[in-house]
Coordinates of C-alpha atoms and ligand atoms in Angstrom, one line a residue:
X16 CA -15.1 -14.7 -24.6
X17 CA -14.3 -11.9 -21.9
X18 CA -11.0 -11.6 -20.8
X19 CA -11.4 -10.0 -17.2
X20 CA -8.7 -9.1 -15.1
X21 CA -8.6 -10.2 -12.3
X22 CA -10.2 -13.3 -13.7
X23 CA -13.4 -14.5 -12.2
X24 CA -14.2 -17.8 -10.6
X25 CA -16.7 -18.6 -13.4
X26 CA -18.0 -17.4 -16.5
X27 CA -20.5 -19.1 -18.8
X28 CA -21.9 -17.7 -22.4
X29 CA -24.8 -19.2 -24.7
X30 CA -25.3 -18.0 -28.0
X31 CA -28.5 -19.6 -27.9
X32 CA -30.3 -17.5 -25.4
X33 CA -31.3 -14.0 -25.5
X34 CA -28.3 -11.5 -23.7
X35 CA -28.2 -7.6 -22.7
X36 CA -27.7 -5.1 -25.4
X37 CA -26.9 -1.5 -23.6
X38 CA -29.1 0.8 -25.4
X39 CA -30.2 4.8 -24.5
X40 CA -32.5 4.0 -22.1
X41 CA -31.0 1.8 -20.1
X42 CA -31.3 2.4 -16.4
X43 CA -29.5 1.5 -13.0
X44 CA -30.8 0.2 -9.8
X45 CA -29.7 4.0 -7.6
X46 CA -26.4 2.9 -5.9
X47 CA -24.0 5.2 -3.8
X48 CA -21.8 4.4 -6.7
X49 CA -24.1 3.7 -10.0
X50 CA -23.0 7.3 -11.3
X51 CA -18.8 5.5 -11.1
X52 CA -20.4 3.2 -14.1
X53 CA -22.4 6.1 -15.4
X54 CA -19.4 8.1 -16.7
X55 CA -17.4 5.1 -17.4
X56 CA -20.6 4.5 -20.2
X57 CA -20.6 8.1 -21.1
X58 CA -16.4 7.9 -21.8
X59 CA -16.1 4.8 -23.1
X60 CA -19.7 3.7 -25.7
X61 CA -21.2 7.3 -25.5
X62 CA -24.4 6.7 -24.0
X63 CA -26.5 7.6 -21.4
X64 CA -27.8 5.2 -18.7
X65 CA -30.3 7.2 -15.8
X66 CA -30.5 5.8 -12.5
X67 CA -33.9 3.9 -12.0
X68 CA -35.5 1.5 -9.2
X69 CA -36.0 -1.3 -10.9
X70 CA -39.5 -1.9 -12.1
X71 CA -38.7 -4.7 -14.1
X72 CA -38.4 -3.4 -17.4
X73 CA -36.2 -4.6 -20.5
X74 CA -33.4 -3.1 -20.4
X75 CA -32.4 -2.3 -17.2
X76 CA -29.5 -3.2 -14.8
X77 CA -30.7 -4.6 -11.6
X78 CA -28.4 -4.2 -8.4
X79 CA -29.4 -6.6 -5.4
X80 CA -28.5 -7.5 -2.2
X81 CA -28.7 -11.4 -1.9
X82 CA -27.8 -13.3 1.8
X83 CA -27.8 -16.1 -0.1
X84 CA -24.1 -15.0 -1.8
X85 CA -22.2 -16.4 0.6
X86 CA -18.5 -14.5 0.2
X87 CA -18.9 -10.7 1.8
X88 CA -17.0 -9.7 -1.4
X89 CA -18.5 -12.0 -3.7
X90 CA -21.1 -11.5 -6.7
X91 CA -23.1 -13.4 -9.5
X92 CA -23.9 -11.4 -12.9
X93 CA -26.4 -12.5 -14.9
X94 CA -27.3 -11.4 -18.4
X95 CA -30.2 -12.7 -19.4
X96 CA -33.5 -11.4 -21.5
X97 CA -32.4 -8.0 -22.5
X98 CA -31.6 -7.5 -18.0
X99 CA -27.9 -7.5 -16.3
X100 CA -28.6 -8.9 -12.3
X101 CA -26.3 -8.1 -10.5
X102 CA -26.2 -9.5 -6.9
X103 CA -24.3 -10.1 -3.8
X104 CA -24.3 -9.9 0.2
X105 CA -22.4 -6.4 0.8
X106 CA -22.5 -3.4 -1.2
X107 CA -18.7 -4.0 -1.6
X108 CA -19.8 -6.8 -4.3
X109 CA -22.3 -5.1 -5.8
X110 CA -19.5 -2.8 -6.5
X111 CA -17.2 -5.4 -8.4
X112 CA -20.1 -7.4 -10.0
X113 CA -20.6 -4.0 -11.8
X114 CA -16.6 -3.1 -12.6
X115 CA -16.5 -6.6 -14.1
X116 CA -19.4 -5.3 -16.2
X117 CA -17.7 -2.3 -17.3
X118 CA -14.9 -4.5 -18.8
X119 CA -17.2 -6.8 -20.3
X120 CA -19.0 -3.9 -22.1
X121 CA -16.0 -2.2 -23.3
X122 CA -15.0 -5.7 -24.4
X123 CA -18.2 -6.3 -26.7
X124 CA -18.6 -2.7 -27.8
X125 CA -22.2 -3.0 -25.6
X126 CA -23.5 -6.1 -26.6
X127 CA -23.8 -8.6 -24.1
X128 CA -24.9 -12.7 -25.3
X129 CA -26.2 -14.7 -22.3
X130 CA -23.8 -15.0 -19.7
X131 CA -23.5 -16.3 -16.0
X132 CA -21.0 -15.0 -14.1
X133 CA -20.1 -16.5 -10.5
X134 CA -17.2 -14.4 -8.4
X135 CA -15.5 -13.5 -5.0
X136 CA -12.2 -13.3 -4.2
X137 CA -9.4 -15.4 -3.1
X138 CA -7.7 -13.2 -0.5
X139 CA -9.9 -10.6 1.5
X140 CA -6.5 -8.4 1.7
X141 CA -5.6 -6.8 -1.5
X142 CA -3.3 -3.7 -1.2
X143 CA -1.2 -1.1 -3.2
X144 CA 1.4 0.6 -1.0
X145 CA 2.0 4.7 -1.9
X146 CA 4.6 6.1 -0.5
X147 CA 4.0 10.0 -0.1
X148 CA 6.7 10.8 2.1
X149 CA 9.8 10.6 -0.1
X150 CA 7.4 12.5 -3.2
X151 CA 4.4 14.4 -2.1
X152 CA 1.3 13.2 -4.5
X153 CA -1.5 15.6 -3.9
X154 CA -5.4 14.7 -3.4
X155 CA -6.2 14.5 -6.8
X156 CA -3.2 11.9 -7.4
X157 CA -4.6 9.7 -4.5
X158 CA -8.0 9.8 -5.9
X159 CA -6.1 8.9 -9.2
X160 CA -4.9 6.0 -7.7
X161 CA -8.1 4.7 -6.3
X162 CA -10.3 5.1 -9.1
X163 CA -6.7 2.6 -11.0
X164 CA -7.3 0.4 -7.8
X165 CA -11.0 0.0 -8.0
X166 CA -10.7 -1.6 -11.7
X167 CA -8.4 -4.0 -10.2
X168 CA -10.7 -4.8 -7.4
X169 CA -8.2 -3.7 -4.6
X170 CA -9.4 -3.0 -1.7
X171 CA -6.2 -1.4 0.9
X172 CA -4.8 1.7 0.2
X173 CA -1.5 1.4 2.8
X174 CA -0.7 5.2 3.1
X175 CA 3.6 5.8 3.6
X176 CA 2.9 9.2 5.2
X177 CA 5.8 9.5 7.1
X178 CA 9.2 9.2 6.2
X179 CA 13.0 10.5 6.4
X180 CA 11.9 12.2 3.8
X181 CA 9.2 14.2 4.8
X182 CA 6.3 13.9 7.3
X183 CA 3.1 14.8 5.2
X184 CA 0.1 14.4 7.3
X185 CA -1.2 18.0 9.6
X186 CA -1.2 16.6 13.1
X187 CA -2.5 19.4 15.3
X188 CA -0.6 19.3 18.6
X189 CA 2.8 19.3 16.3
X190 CA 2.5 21.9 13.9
X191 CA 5.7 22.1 13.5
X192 CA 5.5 18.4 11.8
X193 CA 4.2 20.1 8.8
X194 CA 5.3 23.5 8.5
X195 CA 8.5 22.5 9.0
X196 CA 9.1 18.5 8.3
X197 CA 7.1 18.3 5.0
X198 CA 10.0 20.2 3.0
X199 CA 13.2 18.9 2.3
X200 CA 15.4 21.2 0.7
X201 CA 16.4 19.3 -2.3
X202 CA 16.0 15.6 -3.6
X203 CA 17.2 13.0 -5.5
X204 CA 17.0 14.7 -8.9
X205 CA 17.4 18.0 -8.8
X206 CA 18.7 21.4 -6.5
X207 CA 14.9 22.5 -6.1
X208 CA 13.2 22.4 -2.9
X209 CA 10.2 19.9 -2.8
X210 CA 7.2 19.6 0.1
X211 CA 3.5 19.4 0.4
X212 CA 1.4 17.4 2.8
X213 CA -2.4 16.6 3.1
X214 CA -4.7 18.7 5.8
X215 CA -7.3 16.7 8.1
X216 CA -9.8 17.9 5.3
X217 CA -7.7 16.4 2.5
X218 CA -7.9 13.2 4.7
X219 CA -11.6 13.4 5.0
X220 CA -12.1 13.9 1.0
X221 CA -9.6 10.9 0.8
X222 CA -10.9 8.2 2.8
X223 CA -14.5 9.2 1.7
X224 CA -13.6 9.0 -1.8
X225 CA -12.0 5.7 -1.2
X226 CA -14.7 3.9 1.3
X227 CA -16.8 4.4 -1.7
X228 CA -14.9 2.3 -3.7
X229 CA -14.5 -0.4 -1.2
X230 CA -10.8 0.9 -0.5
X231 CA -9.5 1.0 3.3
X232 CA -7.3 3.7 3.5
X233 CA -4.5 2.2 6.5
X234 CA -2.4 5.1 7.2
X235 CA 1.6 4.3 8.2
X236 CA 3.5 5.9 10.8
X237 CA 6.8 4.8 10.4
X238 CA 9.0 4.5 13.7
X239 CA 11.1 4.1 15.4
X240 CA 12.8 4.3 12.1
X241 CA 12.3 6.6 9.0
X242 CA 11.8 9.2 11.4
X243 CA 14.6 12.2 10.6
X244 CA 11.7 14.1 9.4
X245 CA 10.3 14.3 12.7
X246 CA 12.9 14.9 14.6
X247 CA 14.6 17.6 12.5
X248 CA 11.4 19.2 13.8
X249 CA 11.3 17.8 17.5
X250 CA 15.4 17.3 18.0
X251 CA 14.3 15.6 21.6
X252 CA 12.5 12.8 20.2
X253 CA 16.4 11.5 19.0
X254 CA 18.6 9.5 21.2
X255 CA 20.9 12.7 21.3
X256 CA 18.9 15.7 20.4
X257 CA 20.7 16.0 17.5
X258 CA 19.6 18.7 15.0
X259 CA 19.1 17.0 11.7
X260 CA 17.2 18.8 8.3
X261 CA 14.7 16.9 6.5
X262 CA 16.6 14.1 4.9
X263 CA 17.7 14.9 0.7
X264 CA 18.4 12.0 -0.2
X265 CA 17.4 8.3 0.3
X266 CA 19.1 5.5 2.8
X267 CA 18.6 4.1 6.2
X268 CA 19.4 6.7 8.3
X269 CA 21.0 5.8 11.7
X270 CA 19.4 8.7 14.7
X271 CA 15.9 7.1 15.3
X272 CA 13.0 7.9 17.8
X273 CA 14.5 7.3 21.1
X274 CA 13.2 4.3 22.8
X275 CA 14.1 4.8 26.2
X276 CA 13.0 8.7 26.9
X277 CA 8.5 8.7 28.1
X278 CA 8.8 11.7 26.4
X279 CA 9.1 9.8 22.6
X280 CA 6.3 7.8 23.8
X281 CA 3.9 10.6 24.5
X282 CA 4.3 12.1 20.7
X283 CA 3.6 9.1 19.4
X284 CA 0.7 8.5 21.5
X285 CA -0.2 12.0 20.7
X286 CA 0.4 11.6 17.1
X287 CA -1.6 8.3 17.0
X288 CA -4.3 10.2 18.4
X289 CA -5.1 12.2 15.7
X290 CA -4.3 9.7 13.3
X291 CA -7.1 7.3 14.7
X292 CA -9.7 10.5 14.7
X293 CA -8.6 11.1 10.8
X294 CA -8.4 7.2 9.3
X295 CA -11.2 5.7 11.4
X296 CA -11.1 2.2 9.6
X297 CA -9.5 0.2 12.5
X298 CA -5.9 -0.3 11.4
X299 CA -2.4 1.9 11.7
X300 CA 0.8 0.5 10.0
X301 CA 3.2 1.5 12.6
X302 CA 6.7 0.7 10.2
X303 CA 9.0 -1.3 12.2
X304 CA 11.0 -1.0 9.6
X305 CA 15.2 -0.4 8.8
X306 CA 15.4 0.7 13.0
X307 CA 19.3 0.2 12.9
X308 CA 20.3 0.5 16.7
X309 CA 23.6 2.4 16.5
X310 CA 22.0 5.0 18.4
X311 CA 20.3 3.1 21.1
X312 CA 23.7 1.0 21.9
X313 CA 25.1 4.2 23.2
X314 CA 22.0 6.2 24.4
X315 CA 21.9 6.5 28.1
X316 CA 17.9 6.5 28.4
X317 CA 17.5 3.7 25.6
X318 CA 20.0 1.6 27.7
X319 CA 18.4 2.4 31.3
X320 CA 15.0 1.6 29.7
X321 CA 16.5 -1.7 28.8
X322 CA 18.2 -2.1 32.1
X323 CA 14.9 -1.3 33.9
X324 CA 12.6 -3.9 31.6
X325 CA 15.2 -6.5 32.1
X326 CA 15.4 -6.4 28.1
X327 CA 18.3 -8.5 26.8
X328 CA 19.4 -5.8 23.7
X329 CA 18.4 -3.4 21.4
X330 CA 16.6 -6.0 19.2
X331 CA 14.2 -6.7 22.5
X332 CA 14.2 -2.7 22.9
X333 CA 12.6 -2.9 19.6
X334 CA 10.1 -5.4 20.9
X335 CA 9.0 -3.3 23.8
X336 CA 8.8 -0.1 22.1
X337 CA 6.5 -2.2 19.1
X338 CA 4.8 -3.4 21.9
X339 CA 3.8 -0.3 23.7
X340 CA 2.2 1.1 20.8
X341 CA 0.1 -1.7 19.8
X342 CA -0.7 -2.1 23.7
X343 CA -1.7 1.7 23.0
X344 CA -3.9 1.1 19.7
X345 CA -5.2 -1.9 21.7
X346 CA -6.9 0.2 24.2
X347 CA -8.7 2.5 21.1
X348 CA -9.9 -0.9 19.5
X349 CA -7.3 -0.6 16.9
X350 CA -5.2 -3.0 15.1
X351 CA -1.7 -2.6 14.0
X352 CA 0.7 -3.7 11.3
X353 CA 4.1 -3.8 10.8
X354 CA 7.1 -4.4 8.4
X355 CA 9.0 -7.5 9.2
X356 CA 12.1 -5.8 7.2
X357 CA 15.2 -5.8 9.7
X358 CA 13.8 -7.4 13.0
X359 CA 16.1 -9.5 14.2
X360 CA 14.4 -11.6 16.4
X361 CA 10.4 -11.7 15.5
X362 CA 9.3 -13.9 18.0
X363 CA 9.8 -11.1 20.5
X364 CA 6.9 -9.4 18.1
X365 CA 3.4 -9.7 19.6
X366 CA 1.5 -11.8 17.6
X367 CA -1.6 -9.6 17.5
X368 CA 0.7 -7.0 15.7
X369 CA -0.3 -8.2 11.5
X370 CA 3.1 -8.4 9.4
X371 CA 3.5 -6.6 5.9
X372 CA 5.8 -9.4 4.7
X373 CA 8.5 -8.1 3.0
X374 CA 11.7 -9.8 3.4
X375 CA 9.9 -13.4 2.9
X376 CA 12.3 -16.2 4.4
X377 CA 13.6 -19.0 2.1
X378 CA 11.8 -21.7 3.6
X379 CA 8.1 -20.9 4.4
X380 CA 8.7 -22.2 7.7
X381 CA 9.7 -19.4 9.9
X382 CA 5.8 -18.0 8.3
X383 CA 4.2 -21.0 8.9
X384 CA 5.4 -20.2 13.2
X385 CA 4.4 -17.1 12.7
X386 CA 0.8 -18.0 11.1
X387 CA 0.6 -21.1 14.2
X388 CA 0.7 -18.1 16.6
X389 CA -2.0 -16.1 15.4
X390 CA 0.2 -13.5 13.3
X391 CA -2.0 -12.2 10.3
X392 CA 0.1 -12.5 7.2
X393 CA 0.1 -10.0 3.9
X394 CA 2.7 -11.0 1.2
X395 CA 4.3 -7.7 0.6
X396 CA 7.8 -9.5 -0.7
X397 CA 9.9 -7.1 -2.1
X398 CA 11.0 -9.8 -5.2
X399 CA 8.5 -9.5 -7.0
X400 CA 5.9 -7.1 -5.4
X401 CA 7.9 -3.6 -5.3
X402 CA 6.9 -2.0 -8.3
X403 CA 9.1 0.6 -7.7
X404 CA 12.1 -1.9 -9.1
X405 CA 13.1 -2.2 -12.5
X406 CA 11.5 -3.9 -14.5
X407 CA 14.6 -5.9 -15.1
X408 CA 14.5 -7.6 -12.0
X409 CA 10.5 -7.6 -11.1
X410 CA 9.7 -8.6 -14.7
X411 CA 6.1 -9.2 -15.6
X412 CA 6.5 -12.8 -16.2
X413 CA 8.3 -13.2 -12.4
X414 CA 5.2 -11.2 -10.9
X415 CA 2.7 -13.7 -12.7
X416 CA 5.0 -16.7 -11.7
X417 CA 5.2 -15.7 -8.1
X418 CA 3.0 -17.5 -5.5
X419 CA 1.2 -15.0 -3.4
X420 CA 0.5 -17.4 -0.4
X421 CA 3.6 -17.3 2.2
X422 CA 2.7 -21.2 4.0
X423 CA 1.5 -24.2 2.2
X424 CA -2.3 -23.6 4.2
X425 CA -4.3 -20.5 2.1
X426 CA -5.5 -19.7 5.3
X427 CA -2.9 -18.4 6.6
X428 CA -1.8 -15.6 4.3
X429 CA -4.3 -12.4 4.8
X430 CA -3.5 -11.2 1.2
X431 CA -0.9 -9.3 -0.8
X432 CA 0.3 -5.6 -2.0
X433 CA 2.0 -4.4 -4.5
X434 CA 4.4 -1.6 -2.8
X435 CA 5.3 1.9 -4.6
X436 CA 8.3 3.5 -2.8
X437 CA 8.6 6.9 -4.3
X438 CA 12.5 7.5 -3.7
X439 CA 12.8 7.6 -7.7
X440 CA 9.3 8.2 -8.0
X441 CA 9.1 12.2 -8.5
X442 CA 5.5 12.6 -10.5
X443 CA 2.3 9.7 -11.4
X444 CA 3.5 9.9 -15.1
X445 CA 7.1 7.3 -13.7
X446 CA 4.7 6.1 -10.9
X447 CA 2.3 4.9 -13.8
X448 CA 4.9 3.4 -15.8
X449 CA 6.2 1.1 -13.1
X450 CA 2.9 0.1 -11.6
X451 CA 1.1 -0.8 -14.8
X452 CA 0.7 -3.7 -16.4
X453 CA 3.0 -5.1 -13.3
X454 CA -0.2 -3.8 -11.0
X455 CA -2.8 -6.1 -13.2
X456 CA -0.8 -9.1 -12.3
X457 CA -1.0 -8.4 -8.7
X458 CA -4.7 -8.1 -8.9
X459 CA -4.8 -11.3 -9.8
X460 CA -2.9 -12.8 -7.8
X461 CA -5.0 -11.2 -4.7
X462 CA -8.2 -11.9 -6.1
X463 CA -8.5 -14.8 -8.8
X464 CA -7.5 -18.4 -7.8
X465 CA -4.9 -20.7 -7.5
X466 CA -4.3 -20.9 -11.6
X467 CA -3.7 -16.9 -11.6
X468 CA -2.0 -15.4 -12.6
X469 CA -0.3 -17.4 -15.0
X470 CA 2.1 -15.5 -17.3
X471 CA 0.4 -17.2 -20.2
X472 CA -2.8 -16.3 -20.0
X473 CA -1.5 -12.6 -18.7
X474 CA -0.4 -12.2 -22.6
X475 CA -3.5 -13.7 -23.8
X476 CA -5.8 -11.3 -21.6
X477 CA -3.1 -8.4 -22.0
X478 CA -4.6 -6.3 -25.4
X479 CA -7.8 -6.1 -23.6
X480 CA -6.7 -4.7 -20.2
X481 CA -4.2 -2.0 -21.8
X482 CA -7.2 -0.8 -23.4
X483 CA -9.3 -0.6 -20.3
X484 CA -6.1 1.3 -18.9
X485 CA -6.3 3.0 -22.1
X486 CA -10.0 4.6 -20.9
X487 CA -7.9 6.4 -17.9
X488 CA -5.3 7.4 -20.0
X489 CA -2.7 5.5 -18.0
X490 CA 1.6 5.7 -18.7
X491 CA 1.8 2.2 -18.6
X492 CA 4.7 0.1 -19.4
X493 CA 4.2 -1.9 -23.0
X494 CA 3.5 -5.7 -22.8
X495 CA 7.3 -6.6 -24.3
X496 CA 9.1 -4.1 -22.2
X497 CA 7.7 -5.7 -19.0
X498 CA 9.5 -8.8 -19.5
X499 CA 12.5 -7.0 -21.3
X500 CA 15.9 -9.2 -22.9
X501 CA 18.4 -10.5 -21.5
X502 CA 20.4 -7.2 -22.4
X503 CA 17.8 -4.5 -21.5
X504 CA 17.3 -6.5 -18.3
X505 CA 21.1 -5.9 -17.3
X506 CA 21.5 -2.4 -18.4
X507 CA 18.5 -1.6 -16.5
X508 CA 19.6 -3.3 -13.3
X509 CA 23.0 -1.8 -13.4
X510 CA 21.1 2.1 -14.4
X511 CA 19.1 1.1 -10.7
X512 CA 22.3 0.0 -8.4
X513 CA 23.7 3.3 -9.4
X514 CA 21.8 4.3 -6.3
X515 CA 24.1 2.1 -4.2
X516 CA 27.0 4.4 -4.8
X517 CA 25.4 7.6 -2.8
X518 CA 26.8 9.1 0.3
X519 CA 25.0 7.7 2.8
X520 CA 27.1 5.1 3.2
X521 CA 30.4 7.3 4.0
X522 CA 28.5 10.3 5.4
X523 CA 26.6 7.2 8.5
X524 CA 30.1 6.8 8.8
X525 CA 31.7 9.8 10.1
X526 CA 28.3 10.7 11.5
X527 CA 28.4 7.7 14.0
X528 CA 32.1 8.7 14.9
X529 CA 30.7 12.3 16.2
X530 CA 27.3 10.4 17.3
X531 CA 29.8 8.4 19.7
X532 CA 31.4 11.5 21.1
X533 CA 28.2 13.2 21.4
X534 CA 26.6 10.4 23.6
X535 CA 29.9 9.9 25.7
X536 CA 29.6 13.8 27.0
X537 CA 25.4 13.1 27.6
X538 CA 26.3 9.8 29.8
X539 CA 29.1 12.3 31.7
X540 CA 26.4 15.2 32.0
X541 CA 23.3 12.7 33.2
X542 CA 26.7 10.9 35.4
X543 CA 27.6 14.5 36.8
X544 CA 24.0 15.6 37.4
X545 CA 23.0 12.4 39.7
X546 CA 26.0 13.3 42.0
Ligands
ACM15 C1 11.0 -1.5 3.5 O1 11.4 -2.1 2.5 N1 11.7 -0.5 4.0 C2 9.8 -1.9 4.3
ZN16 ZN1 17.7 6.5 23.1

């Protein structure tokens, strides 16, 4: 009868008993977020509901809180007798009860027949990823993007905000960070220079606008890695003081935060600072990420830092820099996350540190260690969940197909994200395209159980949901071009690798030749100056 994305545990309709017709007069239990279903009525049926404490009238829609719901995110809807109920434990499901009736309602044209509803997620983790370093996307994007995620019941909004790229969050003590790091001179498509980044009031709009939503805004600072932003601004926080720009173009980039000078620690202690006073939710994403050690191998203070912690390598230097900071968000009663991308030996990862799971192993036994030690688990893998990838390779059909839970216990997987890395991302109009309907799919795997998705019933449900994206005006992606042809698929693939052939590749090469030299004269200096 409905077809709801993400599908709800249970719904039940009778023809035989008397529904909910939305008329003028219909009212709405006052809610900090009645007036979200307001407008949606005013846009979508043209007509007016008012906000009313329930006095038990006809007509009316009837928010509760109910202990007796027992998931925190969980809700019942009833239509019954001319009344919608909606009720759950938290606020958080009085929120969804009452998006799953704004799809239902567009769905009937405002005629509702008798109809039970019983819901709550299956994951309590359900992300989307923005990258704002390598593109800036300015407040109203983000608030954009979390109105998109509230339809789909998401509930994490992971915030990129540092990158090669750019760094694009004011941090006080290092003005410098913005002024100078969030501009990079040109990028991937064009001569033109490109910057922006969000002020501590921006932030504040931001995470207000989302916590009404239910969204948790987790902010990322990516290091050791990712970093050339920062330290084109800050040359000392390198291995070598090297003088970089802001990075152009995209590619791992091989001069990191140095892991071995106190002095790196402090700015990210500084940094982290600020960050907890502006994203007071609990949780940093601290990257991890790509943290290629060319630099570290030949780095006098990296190495003496590894000598001193009897550390066996770089890959343990890692650890011990990971460590540190999550030792330091510890003490602040914060939590932290990281990528599991590149980490070469992830048992020397604290198990208290939660893993974005992107590079998921073939066998889920190296997660099913990592879940036995305690390590919270979101399914992040890059095949199918980056929806910055062609749709060629992430086609709708693999997304639907793909099971979100990374052990064969459900308990042991915190959730999923969909991840939108914004290297050929310039603008929302390409960011909508490759999200949506790919997006929808995710939602469901996050929040509706084991059956879903399922591609099958994805097509089924799919003419209703475009047109709920439809009410937002959103670029998406048509049905048939999200699972394209065998030919489309392969010219599309081979249009995307033509980012392979970019000059990263040569340029890290001759760069680590004068990296090498430069290092060699630092070890003679630091030799010189302890004689
Ligand atoms: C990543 O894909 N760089 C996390
Ligand atoms: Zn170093």
């Amino acid at each position: 009868m409905y077809n709801i994305i993400p599908q709800p545990v249970s719904i039940l309709t009778s023809n035989d008993k008397k529904g909910f017709t939305l008329h003028a007069g219909t009212t709405i239990t006052p809610s900090p977020f009645s007036d979200i279903f307001i407008s949606f009525v005013r846009k979508t049926l043209n007509k007016k509901v008012r906000e009313h404490e329930d006095t038990g009238e006809e007509k009316s829609i009837i928010l509760k809180l109910d202990e007796n719901i027992s998931h925190d995110e969980g809700y019942t809807l009833r239509c019954e007798n001319r009344r919608v109920f909606i009720n759950a434990k938290t606020e958080a499901g009085l929120f969804y009860g009452l998006q799953t009736l704004m799809q239902m309602l567009l769905q009937t044209n405002g005629k509702l027949p008798y109809t039970l509803i019983e819901d709550y997620p299956r994951f309590s983790y359900r992300g989307f990823m923005l990258d704002s370093g390598r593109y800036f996307f300015p407040v109203g994007d983000v608030k954009r993007i979390a109105d998109l995620m509230a339809l789909h019941k998401l509930n994490v909004l992971h915030w990129h905000l540092t990158e090669d790229q750019g760094f694009r969050v004011e941090i006080k003590k290092y003005p410098l960070l913005t002024q100078k790091g969030s501009v990079r001179s040109h990028t991937n498509f064009n001569r033109k220079p490109h910057g922006g980044y969000y002020t501590a009031e921006d932030i504040k709009e931001i995470v207000g606008y989302c916590r009404k939503r239910n969204i948790k805004v987790i902010p990322e600072f990516d290091i050791p890695g990712h970093s050339s932003a920062a330290i084109a601004c800050y040359p000392y926080l390198s291995c070598l003081d090297r003088k970089l720009e802001v990075a152009t173009h995209w590619g791992v980039k091989h001069d990191i935060l140095c892991a071995g000078k106190e002095s790196t620690y402090r700015f990210v202690f500084d940094v982290l600072d600020e960050l907890m006073q502006l994203f007071p939710g609990g949780v940093i994403h601290i990257g991890g990420d790509e943290a290629v050690k060319m630099r570290w191998r030949e780095c006098p203070y990296c190495q003496k830092a590894i000598r001193e912690n009897s550390l066996r390598d770089e890959d343990e230097l890692q650890a011990y820099f990971m460590s540190r900071v999550n030792d330091y968000l510890k003490a602040h009663s914060f939590k932290s996350v990281m990528w599991n991308y590149d980490l070469n030996r992830a048992d020397d990862i604290p198990a208290d540190i939660a893993w974005t799971v992107c590079a998921s192993p073939a066998d889920g036994k190296a997660m099913k260690e990592e879940a036995m030690r305690g390590r919270k688990l979101i399914n992040t893998a890059a095949f199918p969940y980056y929806l910055d990838l062609p749709y060629g390779w992430n086609t709708l059909k693999r997304v639907c197909s793909f099971n979100p839970a990374l052990t064969d216990n459900e308990e042991d997987t915190l959730g999923v994200e969909g991840c939108m890395w914004t290297e050929y991302v310039p603008n929302m109009k390409v960011l909508e395209r490759k999200a949506f309907p790919r997006l929808g799919a995710i939602a469901e795997a996050g929040w509706a159980q084991k059956d879903y998705p399922s591609f099958t019933t994805f097509l089924y449900k799919a003419e209703d949901y475009l047109k709920l994206l439809d009410v937002y005006s959103v670029n998406y992606t048509a049905i048939k071009r999200a699972h394209p042809s065998f030919a489309v698929k392969h010219m599309s693939s081979l249009w995307f690798r033509r980012r392979v052939f970019h000059w990263q590749g040569l340029y890290n090469l001759f760069d680590d030749a004068a990296a090498k030299r430069e290092a060699e004269e630092l070890r003679e200096k630091l030799k010189n100056n302890c004689e």
